[in-house]
mmCIF file of C-alpha atoms in Angstrom:
data_model
loop_
_atom_site.group_PDB
_atom_site.id
_atom_site.type_symbol
_atom_site.label_atom_id
_atom_site.label_comp_id
_atom_site.label_asym_id
_atom_site.label_seq_id
_atom_site.Cartn_x
_atom_site.Cartn_y
_atom_site.Cartn_z
ATOM 1 C CA MET A 19 19.633 -30.874 -20.341
ATOM 2 C CA SER A 20 19.089 -27.231 -19.436
ATOM 3 C CA SER A 21 17.658 -26.284 -16.051
ATOM 4 C CA ARG A 22 16.762 -22.792 -17.283
ATOM 5 C CA THR A 23 13.258 -21.677 -16.496
ATOM 6 C CA SER A 24 11.215 -19.570 -18.877
ATOM 7 C CA PRO A 25 9.988 -16.167 -17.658
ATOM 8 C CA LEU A 26 6.472 -17.595 -17.565
ATOM 9 C CA GLU A 27 7.498 -20.307 -15.107
ATOM 10 C CA SER A 28 9.542 -18.283 -12.635
ATOM 11 C CA PRO A 29 8.352 -15.225 -10.690
ATOM 12 C CA LYS A 30 12.010 -14.161 -10.273
ATOM 13 C CA ALA A 31 12.656 -14.360 -14.024
ATOM 14 C CA SER A 32 9.423 -12.469 -14.743
ATOM 15 C CA GLY A 33 10.390 -9.796 -12.208
ATOM 16 C CA ASP A 34 13.839 -9.412 -13.743
ATOM 17 C CA ALA A 35 12.335 -9.132 -17.232
ATOM 18 C CA ILE A 36 9.807 -6.510 -16.100
ATOM 19 C CA GLU A 37 12.547 -4.497 -14.319
ATOM 20 C CA ALA A 38 14.733 -4.533 -17.422
ATOM 21 C CA ALA A 39 11.860 -3.506 -19.698
ATOM 22 C CA VAL A 40 10.798 -0.653 -17.409
ATOM 23 C CA VAL A 41 14.335 0.704 -16.969
ATOM 24 C CA GLN A 42 14.840 0.593 -20.727
ATOM 25 C CA ASP A 43 11.474 2.234 -21.450
ATOM 26 C CA VAL A 44 11.554 4.948 -18.759
ATOM 27 C CA THR A 45 14.642 6.903 -19.778
ATOM 28 C CA GLU A 46 14.696 8.869 -16.506
ATOM 29 C CA LEU A 47 15.585 5.673 -14.621
ATOM 30 C CA GLU A 48 18.979 4.050 -14.162
ATOM 31 C CA TYR A 49 19.318 0.417 -13.128
ATOM 32 C CA ILE A 50 20.701 -0.376 -9.661
ATOM 33 C CA GLY A 51 22.023 -3.925 -9.279
ATOM 34 C CA ASP A 52 21.526 -6.070 -6.189
ATOM 35 C CA ARG A 53 25.229 -5.761 -5.357
ATOM 36 C CA THR A 54 24.757 -2.003 -4.990
ATOM 37 C CA ALA A 55 21.388 -2.090 -3.198
ATOM 38 C CA SER A 56 19.083 -5.058 -2.709
ATOM 39 C CA TRP A 57 16.143 -2.916 -1.563
ATOM 40 C CA HIS A 58 15.490 -1.038 -4.815
ATOM 41 C CA ASP A 59 15.953 -1.677 -8.530
ATOM 42 C CA ALA A 60 16.470 1.778 -10.009
ATOM 43 C CA ARG A 61 17.071 5.426 -9.262
ATOM 44 C CA THR A 62 15.854 8.490 -11.089
ATOM 45 C CA SER A 63 18.655 10.012 -13.161
ATOM 46 C CA ALA A 64 16.523 12.974 -14.257
ATOM 47 C CA LEU A 65 13.284 14.638 -13.223
ATOM 48 C CA LEU A 66 10.455 12.129 -13.768
ATOM 49 C CA GLU A 67 7.004 13.448 -14.615
ATOM 50 C CA PRO A 68 3.772 11.515 -15.079
ATOM 51 C CA ARG A 69 2.507 10.516 -18.508
ATOM 52 C CA ARG A 70 -0.349 8.406 -19.823
ATOM 53 C CA SER A 71 1.806 5.284 -19.737
ATOM 54 C CA LEU A 72 3.068 6.059 -16.208
ATOM 55 C CA PRO A 73 0.519 7.748 -13.934
ATOM 56 C CA PHE A 74 1.546 8.996 -10.484
ATOM 57 C CA TYR A 75 -0.509 8.589 -7.328
ATOM 58 C CA GLY A 76 -0.041 10.968 -4.393
ATOM 59 C CA ILE A 77 2.744 13.021 -6.048
ATOM 60 C CA VAL A 78 3.213 15.316 -9.039
ATOM 61 C CA LEU A 79 6.852 14.541 -9.942
ATOM 62 C CA VAL A 80 9.880 12.534 -8.826
ATOM 63 C CA GLU A 81 13.156 14.389 -8.387
ATOM 64 C CA THR A 82 16.557 13.130 -9.501
ATOM 65 C CA GLY A 83 18.246 10.565 -7.240
ATOM 66 C CA VAL A 84 15.099 8.975 -5.766
ATOM 67 C CA PRO A 85 15.251 5.192 -5.237
ATOM 68 C CA ILE A 86 12.588 3.238 -7.138
ATOM 69 C CA GLU A 87 11.490 -0.313 -6.376
ATOM 70 C CA ILE A 88 9.881 -1.973 -9.405
ATOM 71 C CA LYS A 89 7.201 -4.532 -8.561
ATOM 72 C CA GLY A 90 5.316 -6.569 -11.110
ATOM 73 C CA CYS A 91 2.379 -8.933 -10.894
ATOM 74 C CA GLN A 92 0.176 -10.828 -13.304
ATOM 75 C CA ILE A 93 -3.214 -9.348 -14.069
ATOM 76 C CA GLU A 94 -4.816 -12.553 -12.744
ATOM 77 C CA THR A 95 -3.548 -15.544 -10.846
ATOM 78 C CA SER A 96 -4.980 -18.886 -9.822
ATOM 79 C CA ASN A 97 -6.667 -19.065 -6.435
ATOM 80 C CA GLY A 98 -7.623 -22.693 -6.159
ATOM 81 C CA SER A 99 -10.557 -23.346 -8.460
ATOM 82 C CA ARG A 100 -10.924 -19.733 -9.581
ATOM 83 C CA SER A 101 -8.761 -16.767 -10.466
ATOM 84 C CA THR A 102 -8.143 -13.544 -8.583
ATOM 85 C CA ARG A 103 -6.296 -10.323 -9.286
ATOM 86 C CA GLY A 104 -2.534 -10.610 -9.094
ATOM 87 C CA ARG A 105 -0.643 -9.397 -6.037
ATOM 88 C CA PHE A 106 2.558 -7.486 -5.477
ATOM 89 C CA TYR A 107 4.906 -9.303 -3.082
ATOM 90 C CA VAL A 108 6.690 -6.911 -0.700
ATOM 91 C CA LYS A 109 9.535 -7.779 1.674
ATOM 92 C CA ARG A 110 9.297 -5.819 4.910
ATOM 93 C CA ALA A 111 12.997 -5.058 5.445
ATOM 94 C CA ALA A 112 13.387 -3.734 1.891
ATOM 95 C CA HIS A 113 10.111 -1.827 2.192
ATOM 96 C CA GLU A 114 11.243 -0.124 5.398
ATOM 97 C CA GLN A 115 14.500 0.960 3.735
ATOM 98 C CA LEU A 116 12.518 2.401 0.833
ATOM 99 C CA VAL A 117 10.220 4.288 3.234
ATOM 100 C CA ASP A 118 13.221 5.646 5.182
ATOM 101 C CA ALA A 119 14.817 6.844 1.920
ATOM 102 C CA ALA A 120 11.556 8.547 0.762
ATOM 103 C CA GLY A 121 11.543 6.158 -2.212
ATOM 104 C CA MET A 122 8.854 5.172 -4.676
ATOM 105 C CA TYR A 123 7.293 1.996 -5.968
ATOM 106 C CA LEU A 124 6.780 1.593 -9.687
ATOM 107 C CA PHE A 125 4.039 -1.011 -9.938
ATOM 108 C CA VAL A 126 3.511 -2.964 -13.172
ATOM 109 C CA VAL A 127 0.604 -5.243 -14.087
ATOM 110 C CA TYR A 128 1.396 -7.654 -16.907
ATOM 111 C CA LEU A 129 -0.115 -10.492 -18.898
ATOM 112 C CA PRO A 130 1.411 -13.961 -18.376
ATOM 113 C CA ARG A 131 2.428 -14.629 -21.964
ATOM 114 C CA PRO A 132 5.614 -14.302 -24.009
ATOM 115 C CA GLY A 133 7.075 -10.824 -23.784
ATOM 116 C CA LEU A 134 5.112 -10.150 -20.578
ATOM 117 C CA PRO A 135 2.990 -7.351 -22.090
ATOM 118 C CA GLN A 136 2.383 -4.599 -19.557
ATOM 119 C CA VAL A 137 -1.215 -3.395 -19.211
ATOM 120 C CA ALA A 138 -0.812 -0.936 -16.318
ATOM 121 C CA ARG A 139 1.846 1.007 -14.434
ATOM 122 C CA ALA A 140 1.779 3.394 -11.503
ATOM 123 C CA ILE A 141 4.281 5.306 -9.374
ATOM 124 C CA VAL A 142 3.343 5.489 -5.696
ATOM 125 C CA PRO A 143 5.369 6.849 -2.763
ATOM 126 C CA ALA A 144 6.552 4.119 -0.385
ATOM 127 C CA SER A 145 4.925 6.060 2.463
ATOM 128 C CA ILE A 146 1.489 5.600 0.870
ATOM 129 C CA VAL A 147 2.188 1.914 0.199
ATOM 130 C CA ASP A 148 3.174 1.629 3.867
ATOM 131 C CA GLU A 149 -0.369 2.659 4.805
ATOM 132 C CA LEU A 150 -1.839 0.150 2.350
ATOM 133 C CA LEU A 151 0.288 -2.659 3.835
ATOM 134 C CA ALA A 152 -0.734 -2.005 7.457
ATOM 135 C CA GLY A 153 -2.067 -5.234 8.952
ATOM 136 C CA ARG A 154 -1.004 -7.354 5.942
ATOM 137 C CA TRP A 155 2.459 -8.458 7.132
ATOM 138 C CA TYR A 156 3.047 -12.120 7.903
ATOM 139 C CA ASP A 157 6.034 -14.265 8.842
ATOM 140 C CA VAL A 158 7.733 -16.425 6.240
ATOM 141 C CA ASP A 159 8.740 -19.924 7.272
ATOM 142 C CA GLY A 160 11.782 -21.753 6.012
ATOM 143 C CA SER A 161 15.188 -20.615 4.864
ATOM 144 C CA ARG A 162 14.132 -17.584 2.831
ATOM 145 C CA SER A 163 16.093 -14.348 3.015
ATOM 146 C CA GLU A 164 13.125 -12.296 4.191
ATOM 147 C CA GLN A 165 11.417 -12.685 7.563
ATOM 148 C CA GLU A 166 8.189 -10.767 6.971
ATOM 149 C CA VAL A 167 6.307 -10.115 3.753
ATOM 150 C CA ALA A 168 2.989 -8.746 2.587
ATOM 151 C CA LYS A 169 0.918 -9.128 -0.544
ATOM 152 C CA LEU A 170 -1.073 -6.332 -2.079
ATOM 153 C CA ALA A 171 -3.602 -6.822 -4.881
ATOM 154 C CA TRP A 172 -2.894 -4.499 -7.786
ATOM 155 C CA SER A 173 -6.463 -3.199 -7.550
ATOM 156 C CA HIS A 174 -5.575 -1.587 -4.186
ATOM 157 C CA VAL A 175 -3.184 0.683 -6.075
ATOM 158 C CA ILE A 176 -4.536 0.930 -9.631
ATOM 159 C CA ASP A 177 -8.210 1.431 -10.488
ATOM 160 C CA PRO A 178 -9.351 -1.684 -12.391
ATOM 161 C CA ALA A 179 -11.596 0.550 -14.532
ATOM 162 C CA ASN A 180 -8.392 1.996 -16.032
ATOM 163 C CA VAL A 181 -6.938 -1.408 -16.968
ATOM 164 C CA ASP A 182 -7.828 -2.952 -20.309
ATOM 165 C CA PRO A 183 -5.999 -6.254 -20.910
ATOM 166 C CA THR A 184 -6.229 -5.690 -24.669
ATOM 167 C CA VAL A 185 -4.281 -2.391 -24.504
ATOM 168 C CA THR A 186 -0.617 -2.453 -23.523
ATOM 169 C CA VAL A 187 1.215 0.372 -21.772
ATOM 170 C CA GLY A 188 3.189 1.088 -24.940
ATOM 171 C CA ASP A 189 -0.051 1.868 -26.766
ATOM 172 C CA ARG A 190 -0.875 4.604 -24.206
ATOM 173 C CA LEU A 191 2.207 6.753 -24.786
#
């Protein structure tokens, strides 16, 4: 019997699938494996400029060689008896390395169904995300690799008025 988890059941598998899709779709990015750097997923291999499918917030372009951390979250998630907007999960140590390196976050909002269709993306400097995370850090109990984390609702980064769950990022090229 297989112990494999589908991408819809595992946040790690969903994150890996989103990272792979983004790196394949955004040709100016090159994948960086965890053995090379565990604090970011990609690096710009060419000048990256905004486009309809990839708006920038707080910057006008991203130069070659900039580290990029790709973060995905579901458009909605369960919150007890109701649903709420999905949240990006940020590890403090990795975040601080990204800030120190003048890196960027590439945020992705996706639908929790096969293929993980992406409905929004945004590139935001880690320094701006740092301001958004102020006061949100909390300690993680147990044997996890990170000590402090924060969660950030996607609506703190991306205007919900610009997100239509019936239109995928690929349709906005």
